[in-house]
Short mmCIF file of C-alpha atoms in Angstrom, two decimals:
data_model
loop_
_atom_site.label_atom_id
_atom_site.label_comp_id
_atom_site.label_asym_id
_atom_site.label_seq_id
_atom_site.Cartn_x
_atom_site.Cartn_y
_atom_site.Cartn_z
CA GLU A 1 -27.18 -14.43 -3.84
CA ALA A 2 -24.47 -15.62 -1.73
CA ALA A 3 -22.71 -16.97 -4.68
CA ALA A 4 -22.55 -13.49 -6.39
CA SER A 5 -21.78 -11.81 -3.28
CA ALA A 6 -18.68 -14.00 -2.95
CA ALA A 7 -17.55 -13.68 -6.54
CA ALA A 8 -17.97 -9.87 -6.10
CA ALA A 9 -15.76 -10.24 -3.07
CA SER A 10 -13.23 -12.17 -5.00
CA ALA A 11 -13.12 -9.71 -7.92
CA ILE A 12 -12.42 -6.81 -5.20
CA THR A 13 -9.59 -9.10 -3.69
CA ALA A 14 -8.04 -9.59 -7.05
CA ALA A 15 -8.04 -6.08 -8.04
CA LEU A 16 -6.44 -4.78 -5.03
CA ASP A 17 -3.84 -7.42 -5.05
CA LYS A 18 -2.38 -5.45 -7.93
CA LEU A 19 -0.91 -3.01 -5.03
CA PRO A 20 1.90 -4.46 -2.81
CA VAL A 21 1.90 -4.28 0.88
CA PHE A 22 4.98 -5.78 2.83
CA ALA A 23 5.01 -7.78 6.15
CA ILE A 24 7.66 -9.16 8.05
CA ALA A 25 7.96 -13.11 7.92
CA ASP A 26 9.52 -16.03 9.60
CA ALA A 27 9.82 -18.90 7.22
CA GLY A 28 7.44 -17.55 4.81
CA ARG A 29 4.69 -16.64 7.52
CA PRO A 30 4.02 -12.97 8.50
CA LEU A 31 4.96 -12.21 12.18
CA GLN A 32 2.28 -11.21 14.71
CA TYR A 33 2.64 -7.96 16.59
CA THR A 34 0.83 -6.74 19.55
CA VAL A 35 -1.23 -3.85 18.63
CA GLY A 36 -3.32 -2.49 21.46
CA ARG A 37 -4.30 -5.61 22.97
CA ARG A 38 -4.37 -7.69 19.91
CA LYS A 39 -2.04 -9.79 18.17
CA LEU A 40 -1.96 -8.96 14.45
CA ALA A 41 -0.19 -9.26 11.22
CA VAL A 42 1.04 -6.09 10.07
CA PHE A 43 1.36 -4.97 6.46
CA TYR A 44 3.26 -1.85 5.45
CA ALA A 45 2.07 0.24 2.38
CA ASP A 46 5.71 2.20 2.63
CA VAL A 47 8.53 -0.12 1.95
CA ALA A 48 10.84 1.90 3.74
CA ALA A 49 8.89 1.43 6.89
CA ALA A 50 8.62 -2.30 6.39
CA LYS A 51 12.31 -2.38 6.16
CA ALA A 52 13.04 -0.57 9.18
CA GLN A 53 10.61 -2.62 10.95
CA GLN A 54 12.21 -5.66 9.63
CA LYS A 55 15.86 -4.54 10.94
CA ALA A 56 14.40 -4.09 14.35
CA THR A 57 12.64 -7.46 14.40
CA GLU A 58 15.69 -9.40 13.33
CA ARG A 59 17.24 -8.44 16.98
CA GLN A 60 14.40 -10.68 18.12
CA VAL A 61 13.88 -13.23 15.36
CA PRO A 62 16.82 -13.74 13.63
CA GLY A 63 16.72 -14.58 9.71
CA CYS A 64 13.17 -12.93 9.40
CA ASP A 65 12.77 -11.70 5.99
CA LEU A 66 10.63 -9.19 3.87
CA ILE A 67 7.58 -10.49 1.89
CA ALA A 68 5.33 -8.49 -0.58
CA VAL A 69 1.80 -9.70 -0.56
CA GLY A 70 -1.21 -8.18 -2.64
CA LEU A 71 -3.40 -5.40 -0.77
CA GLY A 72 -6.53 -7.30 -1.67
CA GLY A 73 -5.41 -10.36 0.77
CA ALA A 74 -4.04 -7.90 3.54
CA TYR A 75 -7.47 -5.92 3.43
CA ARG A 76 -9.27 -9.12 4.01
CA LEU A 77 -7.33 -10.12 6.80
CA SER A 78 -7.69 -6.57 8.21
CA TYR A 79 -11.32 -6.59 7.49
CA ASP A 80 -11.82 -10.01 9.56
CA GLY A 81 -9.63 -8.39 12.58
CA LYS A 82 -6.60 -10.47 11.89
CA ALA A 83 -4.22 -7.61 10.26
CA ALA A 84 -3.35 -4.18 10.55
CA ILE A 85 -2.74 -2.24 7.32
CA VAL A 86 -0.07 0.75 8.13
CA PRO A 87 0.04 3.63 5.53
CA GLY A 88 3.12 5.50 4.78
CA VAL A 89 3.74 8.89 7.13
CA ALA A 90 3.94 10.92 3.72
CA GLU A 91 0.82 9.75 2.31
CA LEU A 92 -1.01 10.39 5.52
CA ARG A 93 0.28 14.00 5.56
CA ALA A 94 -0.50 14.36 2.01
CA ALA A 95 -4.24 13.03 2.89
CA GLY A 96 -4.41 15.98 5.62
CA ALA A 97 -3.17 14.27 8.97
CA PRO A 98 -1.57 16.59 11.30
CA GLU A 99 2.21 16.55 11.78
CA GLY A 100 3.46 13.62 14.08
CA ALA A 101 0.18 11.58 13.48
CA GLN A 102 1.17 7.80 14.11
CA PRO A 103 0.25 5.67 11.00
CA MET A 104 -1.03 2.62 12.94
CA GLY A 105 -4.40 2.60 12.99
CA GLN A 106 -5.11 5.06 10.51
CA ASP A 107 -7.01 4.45 7.19
CA LEU A 108 -4.81 3.74 3.98
CA PRO A 109 -5.38 6.53 1.49
CA LEU A 110 -5.08 6.19 -2.22
CA PHE A 111 -4.77 8.99 -4.61
CA ALA A 112 -6.53 10.25 -7.76
CA CYS A 113 -6.89 13.33 -9.99
CA THR A 114 -9.98 13.60 -12.46
CA LYS A 115 -7.42 15.21 -14.80
CA LEU A 116 -5.79 11.64 -15.41
CA GLY A 117 -8.96 9.91 -16.00
CA ARG A 118 -9.33 8.31 -19.53
CA TYR A 119 -12.06 6.77 -21.51
CA VAL A 120 -11.57 3.21 -22.41
CA ASP A 121 -14.10 1.22 -24.40
CA GLY A 122 -16.56 3.91 -23.43
CA GLY A 123 -16.15 3.84 -19.93
CA LEU A 124 -14.14 6.06 -17.66
CA VAL A 125 -11.03 4.31 -16.09
CA MET A 126 -9.54 6.34 -13.19
CA PRO A 127 -5.64 5.74 -12.06
CA LEU A 128 -5.43 5.13 -8.32
CA PHE A 129 -1.91 5.62 -6.51
CA MET A 130 -0.61 4.30 -3.04
CA SER A 131 1.96 7.00 -3.54
CA HIS A 132 1.00 10.79 -3.37
CA ALA A 133 4.20 11.68 -4.79
CA ASP A 134 3.71 9.52 -7.73
CA CYS A 135 0.52 10.63 -8.13
CA ALA A 136 1.58 14.36 -8.37
CA ALA A 137 4.32 13.42 -10.74
CA ALA A 138 1.67 12.32 -13.08
CA VAL A 139 -0.13 15.16 -12.60
CA GLU A 140 2.39 17.42 -13.51
CA ALA A 141 3.46 15.23 -16.46
CA ALA A 142 -0.07 15.45 -17.92
CA ALA A 143 -0.21 19.23 -16.96
CA ASN A 144 2.95 19.68 -19.07
CA ALA A 145 1.74 17.50 -22.03
CA ASP A 146 -1.65 19.64 -22.10
CA ALA A 147 -0.30 23.07 -21.42
CA PRO A 148 -2.07 24.66 -24.31
CA GLU A 149 -5.62 23.52 -23.17
CA SER A 150 -4.92 23.91 -19.35
CA ASP A 151 -7.89 25.33 -17.23
CA GLY A 152 -6.18 25.49 -13.85
CA PRO A 153 -4.20 23.54 -11.63
CA ALA A 154 -5.41 19.80 -11.08
CA GLN A 155 -6.53 18.84 -7.57
CA ILE A 156 -5.44 15.66 -6.09
CA SER A 157 -7.95 13.84 -4.09
CA ALA A 158 -7.35 11.32 -1.20
CA LEU A 159 -9.65 8.18 -0.96
CA SER A 160 -9.87 5.90 1.94
CA LEU A 161 -9.20 2.24 1.33
CA GLN A 162 -12.63 1.31 2.36
CA SER A 163 -14.33 3.97 0.10
CA VAL A 164 -12.53 2.55 -2.82
CA VAL A 165 -13.46 -0.95 -1.79
CA ASP A 166 -17.05 0.45 -1.78
CA GLN A 167 -16.87 1.95 -5.23
CA LEU A 168 -15.44 -1.11 -6.51
CA GLY A 169 -18.42 -3.13 -5.44
CA ASP A 170 -20.80 -0.29 -7.24
CA PRO A 171 -21.24 -0.94 -10.95
CA SER A 172 -22.10 2.86 -11.47
CA SER A 173 -18.72 3.75 -10.12
CA PRO A 174 -15.85 4.51 -12.46
CA ALA A 175 -13.35 1.68 -12.89
CA PHE A 176 -10.03 1.97 -11.15
CA SER A 177 -6.60 1.23 -12.73
CA PHE A 178 -4.09 0.61 -9.78
CA VAL A 179 -0.76 2.10 -9.76
CA ALA A 180 1.95 0.79 -7.63
CA PRO A 181 4.38 2.96 -5.74
CA SER A 182 7.54 3.10 -7.81
CA SER A 183 9.70 2.71 -4.39
CA SER A 184 7.88 -0.52 -4.05
CA VAL A 185 8.31 -1.72 -7.48
CA GLU A 186 11.89 -0.77 -7.39
CA HIS A 187 12.28 -2.82 -4.43
CA ASN A 188 10.76 -5.80 -5.87
CA GLU A 189 12.87 -5.62 -8.74
CA ARG A 190 15.99 -5.91 -6.63
CA TYR A 191 14.71 -9.47 -5.31
CA VAL A 192 15.12 -12.80 -7.07
CA GLY A 193 12.75 -15.88 -6.84
CA LYS A 194 9.27 -16.66 -7.20
CA GLY A 195 5.93 -16.14 -5.26
CA VAL A 196 5.66 -13.90 -2.47
CA TYR A 197 8.82 -14.83 -0.66
CA MET A 198 11.85 -13.32 -2.11
CA ARG A 199 15.62 -12.79 -1.25
CA ARG A 200 17.42 -9.59 -1.44
CA VAL A 201 20.38 -9.24 -3.81
CA GLU A 202 21.89 -5.96 -2.67
CA PRO A 203 22.20 -3.81 0.40
CA GLU A 204 19.40 -1.18 0.85
CA PRO A 205 20.09 2.46 1.87
CA GLU A 206 18.87 3.19 5.47
CA PRO A 207 15.19 4.48 5.48
CA GLU A 208 14.11 7.96 6.72
CA ASP A 209 10.70 9.57 8.06
CA VAL A 210 9.41 6.20 9.23
CA PRO A 211 7.35 5.30 12.48
CA PRO A 212 9.07 3.63 15.29
CA PRO A 213 9.31 -0.13 15.21
CA LEU A 214 6.72 -2.93 17.01
CA ALA A 215 7.84 -5.56 19.18
CA ALA A 216 7.26 -8.85 17.55
CA GLU A 217 5.50 -11.81 19.37
#
């Protein structure tokens, strides 16, 4: 039973690792920040927020860089109380958080729409997006393609990361296909190198609508 549980946890981690999150690192190791009374590694779902934090941290830790890691590994560290996963501000608002809500300490929302589900080999596969804007764009494209058969506006649902983890462990739940944010994919394509440690090859624009920076330890 323990072996089966470990295998299930490993499968969930591997599935979530298809989605990137970002951390500020020194010599390839994520820095720790003071969050409340704890020192934690901090993983950002929004690459723009991660870039802003990296820029602020450079004043304290010259030469620090941005690394991309899988959400599965970040979730595992968060579950063990060793890390925090920070949602994007736009995603929090899309999930119903009030204006001005701080991302730190909030559940990471993921987005789905039943009209995007497809049957593959007899089973339902539901795309799950980290970016609400990407999900909305996919819904709009699907609505335009299916215009003659449209039966009303499609609804986008927000699911917490924990609820997704619970469903991944439930054989009766639909399968998910995870869709990385287009902004994260674009960012990673501008880097060279292998593994999770990458080098920037061109300047990035100043990010907007990001939370205030943390202080590195």
